[in-house]
Coordinates of C-alpha atoms and ligand atoms in Angstrom, one line a residue:
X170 CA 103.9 -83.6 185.1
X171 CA 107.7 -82.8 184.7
X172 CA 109.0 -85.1 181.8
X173 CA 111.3 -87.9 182.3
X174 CA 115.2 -86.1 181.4
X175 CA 117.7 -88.4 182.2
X176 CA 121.4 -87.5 181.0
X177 CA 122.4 -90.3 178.8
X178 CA 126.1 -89.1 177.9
X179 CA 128.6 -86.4 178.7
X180 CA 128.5 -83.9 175.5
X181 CA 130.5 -81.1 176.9
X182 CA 134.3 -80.8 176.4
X183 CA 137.1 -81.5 178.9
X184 CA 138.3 -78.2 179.1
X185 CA 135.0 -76.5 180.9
X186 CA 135.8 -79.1 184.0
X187 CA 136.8 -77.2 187.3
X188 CA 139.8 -75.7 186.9
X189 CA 142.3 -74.1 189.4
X190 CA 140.7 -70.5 188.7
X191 CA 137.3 -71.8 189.3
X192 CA 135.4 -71.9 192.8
X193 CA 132.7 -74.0 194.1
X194 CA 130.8 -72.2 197.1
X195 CA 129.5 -75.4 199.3
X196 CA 125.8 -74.1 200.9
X197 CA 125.2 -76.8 203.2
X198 CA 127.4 -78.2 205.8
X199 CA 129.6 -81.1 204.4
X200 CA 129.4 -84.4 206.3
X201 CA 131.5 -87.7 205.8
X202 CA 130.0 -89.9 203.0
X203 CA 127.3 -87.2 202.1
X204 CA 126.5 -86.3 198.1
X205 CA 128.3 -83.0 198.2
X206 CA 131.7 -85.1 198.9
X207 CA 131.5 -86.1 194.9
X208 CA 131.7 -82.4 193.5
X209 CA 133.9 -81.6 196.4
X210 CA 136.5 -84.4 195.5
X211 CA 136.3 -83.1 191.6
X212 CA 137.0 -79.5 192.6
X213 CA 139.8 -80.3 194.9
X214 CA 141.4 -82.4 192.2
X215 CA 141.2 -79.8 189.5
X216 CA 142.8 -77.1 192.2
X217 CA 140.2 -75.1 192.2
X218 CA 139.1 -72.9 195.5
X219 CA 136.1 -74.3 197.8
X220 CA 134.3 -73.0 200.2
X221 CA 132.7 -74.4 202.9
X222 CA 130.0 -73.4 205.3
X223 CA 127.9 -74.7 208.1
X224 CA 124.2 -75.2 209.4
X225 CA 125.4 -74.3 213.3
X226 CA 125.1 -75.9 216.5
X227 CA 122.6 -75.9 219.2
X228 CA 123.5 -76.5 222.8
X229 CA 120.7 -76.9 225.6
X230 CA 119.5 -74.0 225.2
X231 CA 118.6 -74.3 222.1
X232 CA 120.1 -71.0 220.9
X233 CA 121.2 -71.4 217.0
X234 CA 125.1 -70.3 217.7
X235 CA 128.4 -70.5 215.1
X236 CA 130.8 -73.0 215.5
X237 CA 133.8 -72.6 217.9
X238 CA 137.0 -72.1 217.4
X239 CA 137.7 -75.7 217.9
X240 CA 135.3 -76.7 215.6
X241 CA 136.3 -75.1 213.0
X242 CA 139.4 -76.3 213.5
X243 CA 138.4 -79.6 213.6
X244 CA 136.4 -79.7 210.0
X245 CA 139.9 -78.2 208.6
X246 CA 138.1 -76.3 206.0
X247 CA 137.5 -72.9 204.4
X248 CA 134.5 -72.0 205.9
X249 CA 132.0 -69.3 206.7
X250 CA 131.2 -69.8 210.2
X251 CA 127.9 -68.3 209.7
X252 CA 125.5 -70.3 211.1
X253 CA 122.9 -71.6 208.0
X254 CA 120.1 -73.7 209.7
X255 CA 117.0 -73.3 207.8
X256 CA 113.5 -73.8 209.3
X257 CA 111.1 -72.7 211.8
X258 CA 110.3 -75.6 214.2
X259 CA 111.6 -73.7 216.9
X260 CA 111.3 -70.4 216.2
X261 CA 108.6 -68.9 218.8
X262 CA 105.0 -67.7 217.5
X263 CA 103.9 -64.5 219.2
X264 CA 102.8 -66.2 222.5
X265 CA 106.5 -67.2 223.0
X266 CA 105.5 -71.1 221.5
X267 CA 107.3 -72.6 219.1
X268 CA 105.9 -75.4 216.8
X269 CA 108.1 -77.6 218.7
X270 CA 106.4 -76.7 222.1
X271 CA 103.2 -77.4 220.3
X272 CA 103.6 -80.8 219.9
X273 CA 105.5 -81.5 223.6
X274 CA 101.9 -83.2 224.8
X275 CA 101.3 -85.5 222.0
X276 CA 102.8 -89.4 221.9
X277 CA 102.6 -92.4 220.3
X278 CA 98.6 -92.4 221.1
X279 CA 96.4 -89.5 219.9
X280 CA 98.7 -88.0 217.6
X281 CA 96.5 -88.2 214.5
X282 CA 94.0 -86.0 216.1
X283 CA 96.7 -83.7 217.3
X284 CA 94.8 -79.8 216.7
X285 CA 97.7 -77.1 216.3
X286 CA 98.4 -73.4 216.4
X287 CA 98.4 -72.3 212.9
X288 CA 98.0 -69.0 213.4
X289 CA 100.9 -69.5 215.7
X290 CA 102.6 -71.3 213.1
X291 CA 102.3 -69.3 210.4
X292 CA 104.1 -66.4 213.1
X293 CA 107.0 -68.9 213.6
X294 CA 107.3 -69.5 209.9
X295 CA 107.6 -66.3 208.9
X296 CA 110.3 -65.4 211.4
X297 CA 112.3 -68.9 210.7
X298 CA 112.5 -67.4 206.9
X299 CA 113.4 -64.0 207.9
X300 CA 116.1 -65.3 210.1
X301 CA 117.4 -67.8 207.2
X302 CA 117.3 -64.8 205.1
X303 CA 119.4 -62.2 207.7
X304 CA 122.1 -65.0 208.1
X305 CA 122.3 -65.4 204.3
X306 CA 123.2 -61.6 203.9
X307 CA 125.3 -61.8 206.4
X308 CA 126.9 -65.2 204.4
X309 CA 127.1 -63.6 201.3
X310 CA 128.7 -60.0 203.1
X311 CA 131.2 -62.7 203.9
X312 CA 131.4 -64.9 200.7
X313 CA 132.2 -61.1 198.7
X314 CA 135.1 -61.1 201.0
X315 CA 136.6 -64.3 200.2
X316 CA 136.1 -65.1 196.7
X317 CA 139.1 -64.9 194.2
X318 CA 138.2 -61.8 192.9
X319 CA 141.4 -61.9 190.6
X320 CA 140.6 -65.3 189.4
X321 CA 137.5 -64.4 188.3
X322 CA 138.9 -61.4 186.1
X323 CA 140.9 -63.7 184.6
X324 CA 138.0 -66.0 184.0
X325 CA 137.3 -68.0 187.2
X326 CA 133.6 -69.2 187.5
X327 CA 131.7 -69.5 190.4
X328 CA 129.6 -73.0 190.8
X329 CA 127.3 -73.0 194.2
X330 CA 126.4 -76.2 194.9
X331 CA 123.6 -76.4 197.6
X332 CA 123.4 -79.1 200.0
X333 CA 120.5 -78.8 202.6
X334 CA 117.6 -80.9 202.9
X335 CA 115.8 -81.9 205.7
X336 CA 112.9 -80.8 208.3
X337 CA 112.0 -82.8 210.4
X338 CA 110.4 -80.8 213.5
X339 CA 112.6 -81.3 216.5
X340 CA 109.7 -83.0 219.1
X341 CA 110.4 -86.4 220.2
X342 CA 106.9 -86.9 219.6
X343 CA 107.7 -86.9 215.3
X344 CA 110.8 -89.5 215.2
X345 CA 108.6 -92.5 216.6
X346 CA 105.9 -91.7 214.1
X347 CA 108.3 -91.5 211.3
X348 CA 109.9 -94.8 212.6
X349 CA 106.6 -96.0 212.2
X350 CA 105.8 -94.6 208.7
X351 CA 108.8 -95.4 207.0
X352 CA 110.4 -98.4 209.1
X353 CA 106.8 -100.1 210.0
X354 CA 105.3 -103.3 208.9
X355 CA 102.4 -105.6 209.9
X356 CA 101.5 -104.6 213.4
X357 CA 103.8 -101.3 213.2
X358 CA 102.8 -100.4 209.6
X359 CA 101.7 -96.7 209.8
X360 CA 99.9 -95.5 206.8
X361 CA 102.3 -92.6 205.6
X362 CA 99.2 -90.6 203.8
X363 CA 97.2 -90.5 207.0
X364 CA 100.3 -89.0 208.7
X365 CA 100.7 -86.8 206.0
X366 CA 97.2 -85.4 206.2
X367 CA 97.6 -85.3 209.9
X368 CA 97.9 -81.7 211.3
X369 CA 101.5 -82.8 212.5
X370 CA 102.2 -84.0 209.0
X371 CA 100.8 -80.8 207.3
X372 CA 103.7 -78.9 209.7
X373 CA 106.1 -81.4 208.4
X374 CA 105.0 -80.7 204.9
X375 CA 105.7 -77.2 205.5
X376 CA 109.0 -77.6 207.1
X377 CA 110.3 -79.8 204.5
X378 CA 109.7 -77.4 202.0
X379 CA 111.4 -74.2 203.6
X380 CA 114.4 -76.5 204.6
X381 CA 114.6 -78.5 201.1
X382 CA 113.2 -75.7 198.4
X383 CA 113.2 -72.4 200.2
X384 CA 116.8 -72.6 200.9
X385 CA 117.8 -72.7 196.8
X386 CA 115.6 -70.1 196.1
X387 CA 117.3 -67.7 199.5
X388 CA 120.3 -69.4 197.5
X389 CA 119.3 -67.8 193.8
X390 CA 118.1 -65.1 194.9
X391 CA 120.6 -63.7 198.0
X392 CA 123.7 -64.2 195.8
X393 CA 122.0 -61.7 193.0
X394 CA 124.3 -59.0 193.7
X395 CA 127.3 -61.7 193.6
X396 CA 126.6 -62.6 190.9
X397 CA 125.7 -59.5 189.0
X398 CA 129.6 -58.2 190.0
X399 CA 130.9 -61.6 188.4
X400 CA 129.4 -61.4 185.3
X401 CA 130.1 -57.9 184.8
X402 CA 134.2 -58.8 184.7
X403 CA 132.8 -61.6 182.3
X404 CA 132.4 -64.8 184.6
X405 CA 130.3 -67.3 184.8
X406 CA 127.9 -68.3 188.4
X407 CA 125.8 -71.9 188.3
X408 CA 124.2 -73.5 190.8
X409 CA 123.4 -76.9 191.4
X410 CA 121.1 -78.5 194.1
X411 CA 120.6 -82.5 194.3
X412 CA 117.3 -84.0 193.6
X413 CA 115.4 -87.0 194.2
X414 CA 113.0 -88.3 191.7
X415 CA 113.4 -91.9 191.6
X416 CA 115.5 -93.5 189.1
X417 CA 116.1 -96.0 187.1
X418 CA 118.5 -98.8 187.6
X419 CA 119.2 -102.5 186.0
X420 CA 116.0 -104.5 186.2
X421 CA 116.5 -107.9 184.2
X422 CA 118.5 -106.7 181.3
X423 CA 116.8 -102.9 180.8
X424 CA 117.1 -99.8 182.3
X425 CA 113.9 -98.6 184.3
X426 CA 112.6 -96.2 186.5
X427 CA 112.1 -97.2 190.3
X428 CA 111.3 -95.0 193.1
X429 CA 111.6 -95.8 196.8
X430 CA 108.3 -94.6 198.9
X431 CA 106.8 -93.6 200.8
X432 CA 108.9 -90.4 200.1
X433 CA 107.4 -87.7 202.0
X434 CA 110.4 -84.9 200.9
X435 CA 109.6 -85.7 197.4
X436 CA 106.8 -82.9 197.5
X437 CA 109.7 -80.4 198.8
X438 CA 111.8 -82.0 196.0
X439 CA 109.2 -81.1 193.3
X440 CA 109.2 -77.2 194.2
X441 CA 112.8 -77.7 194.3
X442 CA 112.9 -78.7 190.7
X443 CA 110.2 -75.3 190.3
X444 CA 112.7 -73.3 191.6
X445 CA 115.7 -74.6 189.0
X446 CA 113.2 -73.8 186.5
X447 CA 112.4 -70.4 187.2
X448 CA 115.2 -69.5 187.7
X449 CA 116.6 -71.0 184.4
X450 CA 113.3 -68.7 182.6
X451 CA 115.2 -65.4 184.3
X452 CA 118.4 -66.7 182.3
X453 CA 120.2 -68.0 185.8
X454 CA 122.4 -71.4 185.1
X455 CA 120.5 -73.8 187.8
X456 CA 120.2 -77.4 187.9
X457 CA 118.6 -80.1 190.3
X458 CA 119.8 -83.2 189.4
X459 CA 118.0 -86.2 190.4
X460 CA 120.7 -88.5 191.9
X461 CA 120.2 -92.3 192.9
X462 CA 119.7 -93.5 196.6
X463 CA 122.6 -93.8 199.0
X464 CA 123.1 -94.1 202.6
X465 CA 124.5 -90.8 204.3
X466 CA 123.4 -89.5 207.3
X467 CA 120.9 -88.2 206.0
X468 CA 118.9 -91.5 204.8
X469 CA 119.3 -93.7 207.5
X470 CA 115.4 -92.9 208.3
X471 CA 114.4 -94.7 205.3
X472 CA 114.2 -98.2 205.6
X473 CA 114.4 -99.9 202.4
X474 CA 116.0 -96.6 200.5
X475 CA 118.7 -98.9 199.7
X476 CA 117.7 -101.8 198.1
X477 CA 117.5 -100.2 194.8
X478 CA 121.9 -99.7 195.3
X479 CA 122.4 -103.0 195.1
X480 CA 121.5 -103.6 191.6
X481 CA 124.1 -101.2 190.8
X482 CA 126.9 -103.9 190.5
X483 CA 124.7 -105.8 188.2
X484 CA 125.1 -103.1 185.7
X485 CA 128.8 -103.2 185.8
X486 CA 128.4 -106.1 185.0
X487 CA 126.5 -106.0 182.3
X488 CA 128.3 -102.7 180.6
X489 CA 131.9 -103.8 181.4
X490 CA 132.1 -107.5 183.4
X491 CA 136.1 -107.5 182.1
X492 CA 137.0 -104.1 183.6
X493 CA 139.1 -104.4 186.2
X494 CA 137.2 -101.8 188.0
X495 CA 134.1 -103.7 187.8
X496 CA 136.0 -106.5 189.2
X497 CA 137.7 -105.0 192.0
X498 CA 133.6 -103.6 193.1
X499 CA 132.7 -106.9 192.6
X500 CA 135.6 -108.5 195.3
X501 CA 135.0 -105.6 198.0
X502 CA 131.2 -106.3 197.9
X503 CA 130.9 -110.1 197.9
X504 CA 133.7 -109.4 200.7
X505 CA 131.4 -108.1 203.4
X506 CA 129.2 -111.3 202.7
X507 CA 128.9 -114.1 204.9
X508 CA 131.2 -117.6 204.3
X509 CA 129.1 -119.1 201.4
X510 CA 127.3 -116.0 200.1
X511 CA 127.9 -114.3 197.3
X512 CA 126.5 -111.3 194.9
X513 CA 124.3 -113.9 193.2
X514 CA 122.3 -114.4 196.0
X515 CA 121.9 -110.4 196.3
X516 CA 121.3 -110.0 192.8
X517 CA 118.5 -112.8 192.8
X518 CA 116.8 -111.4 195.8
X519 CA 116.9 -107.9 194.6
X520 CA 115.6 -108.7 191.3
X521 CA 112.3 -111.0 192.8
X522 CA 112.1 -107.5 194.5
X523 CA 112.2 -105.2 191.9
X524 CA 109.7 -107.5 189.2
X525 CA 107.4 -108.6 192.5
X526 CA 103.9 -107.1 190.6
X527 CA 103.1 -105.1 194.1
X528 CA 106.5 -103.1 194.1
X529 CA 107.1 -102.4 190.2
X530 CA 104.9 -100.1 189.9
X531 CA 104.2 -98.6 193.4
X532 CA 104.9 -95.6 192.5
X533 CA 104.5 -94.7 188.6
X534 CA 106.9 -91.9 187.3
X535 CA 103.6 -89.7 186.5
X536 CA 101.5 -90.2 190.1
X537 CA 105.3 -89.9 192.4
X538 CA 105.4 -89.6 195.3
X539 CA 103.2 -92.3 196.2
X540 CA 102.8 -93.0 199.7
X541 CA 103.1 -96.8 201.2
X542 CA 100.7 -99.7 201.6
X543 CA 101.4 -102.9 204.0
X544 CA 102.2 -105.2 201.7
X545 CA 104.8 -102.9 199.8
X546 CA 106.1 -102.0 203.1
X547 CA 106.2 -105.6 204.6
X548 CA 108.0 -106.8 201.2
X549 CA 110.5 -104.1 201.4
X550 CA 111.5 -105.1 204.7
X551 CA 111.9 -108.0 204.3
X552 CA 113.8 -107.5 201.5
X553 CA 116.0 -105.1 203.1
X554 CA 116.1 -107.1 206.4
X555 CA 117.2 -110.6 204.1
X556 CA 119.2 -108.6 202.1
X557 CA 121.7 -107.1 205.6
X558 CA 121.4 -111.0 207.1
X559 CA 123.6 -111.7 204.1
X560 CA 126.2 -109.4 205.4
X561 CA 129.1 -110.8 207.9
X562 CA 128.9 -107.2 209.6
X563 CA 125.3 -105.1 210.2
X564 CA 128.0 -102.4 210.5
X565 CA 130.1 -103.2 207.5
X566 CA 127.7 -103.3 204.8
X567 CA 128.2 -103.3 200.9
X568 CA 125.7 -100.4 200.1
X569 CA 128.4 -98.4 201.8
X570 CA 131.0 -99.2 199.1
X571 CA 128.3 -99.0 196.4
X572 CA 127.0 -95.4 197.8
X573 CA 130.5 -93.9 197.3
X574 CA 130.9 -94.9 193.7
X575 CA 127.4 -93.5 192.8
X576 CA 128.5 -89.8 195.1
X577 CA 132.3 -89.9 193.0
X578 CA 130.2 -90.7 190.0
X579 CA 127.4 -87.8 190.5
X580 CA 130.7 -85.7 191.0
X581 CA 132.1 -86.5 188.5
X582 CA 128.4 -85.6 186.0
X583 CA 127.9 -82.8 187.8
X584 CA 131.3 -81.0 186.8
X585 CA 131.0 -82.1 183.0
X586 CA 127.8 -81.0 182.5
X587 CA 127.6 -77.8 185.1
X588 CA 128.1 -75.5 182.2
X589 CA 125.9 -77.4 179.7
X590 CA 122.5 -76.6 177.6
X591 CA 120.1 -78.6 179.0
X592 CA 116.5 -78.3 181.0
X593 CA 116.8 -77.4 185.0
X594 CA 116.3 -80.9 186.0
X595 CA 118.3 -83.7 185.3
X596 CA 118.7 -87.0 185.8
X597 CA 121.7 -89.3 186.8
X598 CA 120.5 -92.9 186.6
X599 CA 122.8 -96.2 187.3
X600 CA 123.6 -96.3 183.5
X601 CA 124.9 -93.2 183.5
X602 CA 126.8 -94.0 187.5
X603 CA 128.6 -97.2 186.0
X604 CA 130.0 -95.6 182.8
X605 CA 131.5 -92.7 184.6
X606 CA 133.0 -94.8 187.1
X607 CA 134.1 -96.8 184.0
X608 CA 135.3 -93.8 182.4
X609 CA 133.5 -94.8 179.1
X610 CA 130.9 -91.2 179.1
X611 CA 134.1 -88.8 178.7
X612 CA 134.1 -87.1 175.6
Ligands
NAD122 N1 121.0 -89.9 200.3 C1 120.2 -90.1 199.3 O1 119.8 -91.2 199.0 C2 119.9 -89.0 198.4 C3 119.3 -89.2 197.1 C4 119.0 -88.2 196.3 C5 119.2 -86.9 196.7 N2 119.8 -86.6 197.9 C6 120.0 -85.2 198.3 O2 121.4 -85.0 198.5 C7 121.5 -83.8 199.3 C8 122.6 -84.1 200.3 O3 122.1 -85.1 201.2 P1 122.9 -86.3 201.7 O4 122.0 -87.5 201.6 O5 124.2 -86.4 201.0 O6 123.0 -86.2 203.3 P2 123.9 -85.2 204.2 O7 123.4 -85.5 205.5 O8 125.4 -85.3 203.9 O9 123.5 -83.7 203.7 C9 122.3 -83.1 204.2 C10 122.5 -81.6 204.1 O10 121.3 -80.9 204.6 C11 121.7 -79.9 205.5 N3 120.6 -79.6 206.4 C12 119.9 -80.5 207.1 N4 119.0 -79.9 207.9 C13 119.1 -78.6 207.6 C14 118.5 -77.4 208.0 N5 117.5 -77.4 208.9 N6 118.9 -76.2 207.5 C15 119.9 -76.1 206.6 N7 120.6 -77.2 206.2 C16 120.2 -78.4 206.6 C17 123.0 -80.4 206.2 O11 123.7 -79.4 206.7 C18 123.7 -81.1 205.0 O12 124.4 -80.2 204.2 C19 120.2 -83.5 199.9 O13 119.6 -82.5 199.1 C20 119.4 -84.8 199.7 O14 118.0 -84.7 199.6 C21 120.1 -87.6 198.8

């Protein structure tokens, strides 16, 4: 088991924050509201250089293609239109069948029996890798091009901050399942271990951990020549990758770890954290840091994900109720509430939550990830579903506002302590979210 490292305080000094020589190389597409925005937001401030890239399009045809002229335009960015997407779910085995065509016969009825390819598979596998790994070079050729090579003579560092995480095979068969598994209660409550030990969950598995994992280490490992050429003229190269480990957040008046399940990434997430690692024991600056729960795009999937947010405001109130930032949190949530509702009510039901005997400890720090039961399922929606009925718009909603201080926050961590001592995985709980927002963890 990986021991519990959370970053209690800022220790490094102001003056190793992004600066206008430095550059942060974005490897992952950047969408509204995702995490990437915080470090983005920090680097842009400071004046230093980003780049941007993307994970492609695919049209009908399916054909994994660069963006268009007006796309690029559109994301106003400096970006390496070199297409990015990681995977293999449809890639083609040798019999011209991709994982995806695989499962084209299986629905909501007979899927746990579904019998697959895996010779086939493996085929597909191999060539999604070697394809994630020809696009790299060519996004590195490119990346060579564009970096500042005279700011990094004059001491420019290069921070990469990857992005990508995801994996889901594309077959309509797998969204309704995973509806199911981390949406379902009662009569739709789908046990997320016997999808996981499903054949269709064992390709999951696999794709999760070439999208997630794979993609730091083609990271790490692609850029070596990069990187090699900047620290010969005496720069510095880090990398960063965000985690997710559960956390802890405010429960009564301490501190503790929570995790959301069933987390099925979290496997992926651990050989992320294997990959920080080794490459920290070959003397290469990487970090995962273990970030809270937000809504982005990306989380939507996982029901529940963000009841854990809300007891963020609690602990701006408990480290600073006078501030006025605190206060002005505290009047945009409570504004999205209904006539008559207020945070006390949130705060009340996410706390009954939180000590309820069959959620505290659903998953423990040392057996994560757990997988879901129906009555851990059918009290987190419930809680969830109570939780938006307090909200005067579904669309509207006050985790919104809360997710964006904790991604400005991470930001905000992440530059401090990129060029810090420290073990390859970190992690940024709600303590450590409020008093950067608060301004109180700058040395
Ligand atoms: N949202 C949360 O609650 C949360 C919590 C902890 C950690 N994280 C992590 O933060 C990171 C950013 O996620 P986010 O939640 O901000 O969402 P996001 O949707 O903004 O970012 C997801 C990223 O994954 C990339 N991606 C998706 N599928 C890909 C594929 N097949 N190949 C290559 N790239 C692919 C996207 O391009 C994008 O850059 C992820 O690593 C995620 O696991 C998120």
């Amino acid at each position: 088991m990986r021991p519990f490292t959370p970053i209690r305080k800022i220790t490094t000094a102001a003056e190793k924050r992004l600066g206008p020589l430095d550059t942060v190389v974005v490897f992952g597409e950047l969408f509204q509201r995702g995490y990437a925005n915080g470090l983005v937001d920090e680097a842009l401030a400071a004046q230093s250089k980003v780049i941007f890239s993307t994970v492609g399009r695919r049209d009908s045809d399916q054909v994994l293609r660069p963006l268009t002229a007006d796309e690029v335009l559109a994301k106003d960015q400096d970006l390496i239109n070199v297409p990015l997407e990681a995977g293999f779910d449809l890639e083609r085995g040798r019999g011209g069948i991709s994982p995806v065509d695989q499962l084209k016969d299986y629905g909501l009825k007979g899927w746990e029996d579904a019998h697959l390819n895996w010779g086939e598979i493996e085929v597909a596998r191999v060539r999604g890798q070697r394809r994630f790994e020809q696009s790299c070079k060519e996004y590195f050729h490119e990346l060579e091009r564009r970096l500042p090579w005279n700011n990094i003579e004059r001491g420019g560092r290069v921070l990469f901050l990857h992005t990508m995480a995801g994996g889901f095979p594309r077959a309509k068969v797998v969204m309704p399942i995973a509806n199911r598994v981390f949406k379902g209660a009662q009569d739709r409550y789908q046990s997320s271990k016997v999808f996981w030990d499903s054949e269709i969950g064992q390709l999951c598995a696999q794709s999760f951990e070439d999208v997630t994992a794979g993609t730091f280490r083609s990271l790490v490992e692609g850029s070596r020549g990069l990187r090699q050429r900047i620290e010969k003229l005496g720069g510095q190269v880090a990398y960063q990758a965000f985690g997710y480990h559960g956390n802890e957040v405010l429960i009564g008046d301490s501190y503790q770890w929570y995790s959301y399940s069933p987390y099925l990434q979290g496997w992926a997430k651990i050989r992320l954290e294997d990959h920080a690692e080794d490459a920290r024991k070959n003397g290469i600056n990487a970090t995962v840091f273990n970030v809270p729960e937000i809504l982005t795009n990306s989380s939507s999937i996982f029901l529940g994900v963000e009841v854990v947010l809300y007891p963020l405001l609690r602990a701006f109130l408990k480290e600073d109720p006078d501030s006025p930032k605190t206060k002005r949190l505290l009047r945009a949530c409570e504004g999205k509430l209904k006539p008559g509702a207020s945070y006390q009510d949130i705060d009340q039901m996410t706390q009954t939550y939180l000590t309820d005997p069959d959620v505290k400890n659903w998953p423990t720090f040392k057996d994560w990830p757990q997988h879901n039961g129906p009555v851990q399922m059918l009290k987190m929606r419930d809680t969830s579903k109570s939780l938006l009925d307090l909200h005067k718009d579904q669309k509207d909603l006050m985790t919104a506002e809360l997710s964006e201080v904790v991604f400005k926050a991470c930001g905000t961590v992440m530059n401090a302590e990129a060029w810090a001592e420290g073990p390859a995985v970190r992690w940024v709980g709600h303590d450590l979210v409020t008093r950067a927002t608060l301004g109180s963890i700058v040395p």
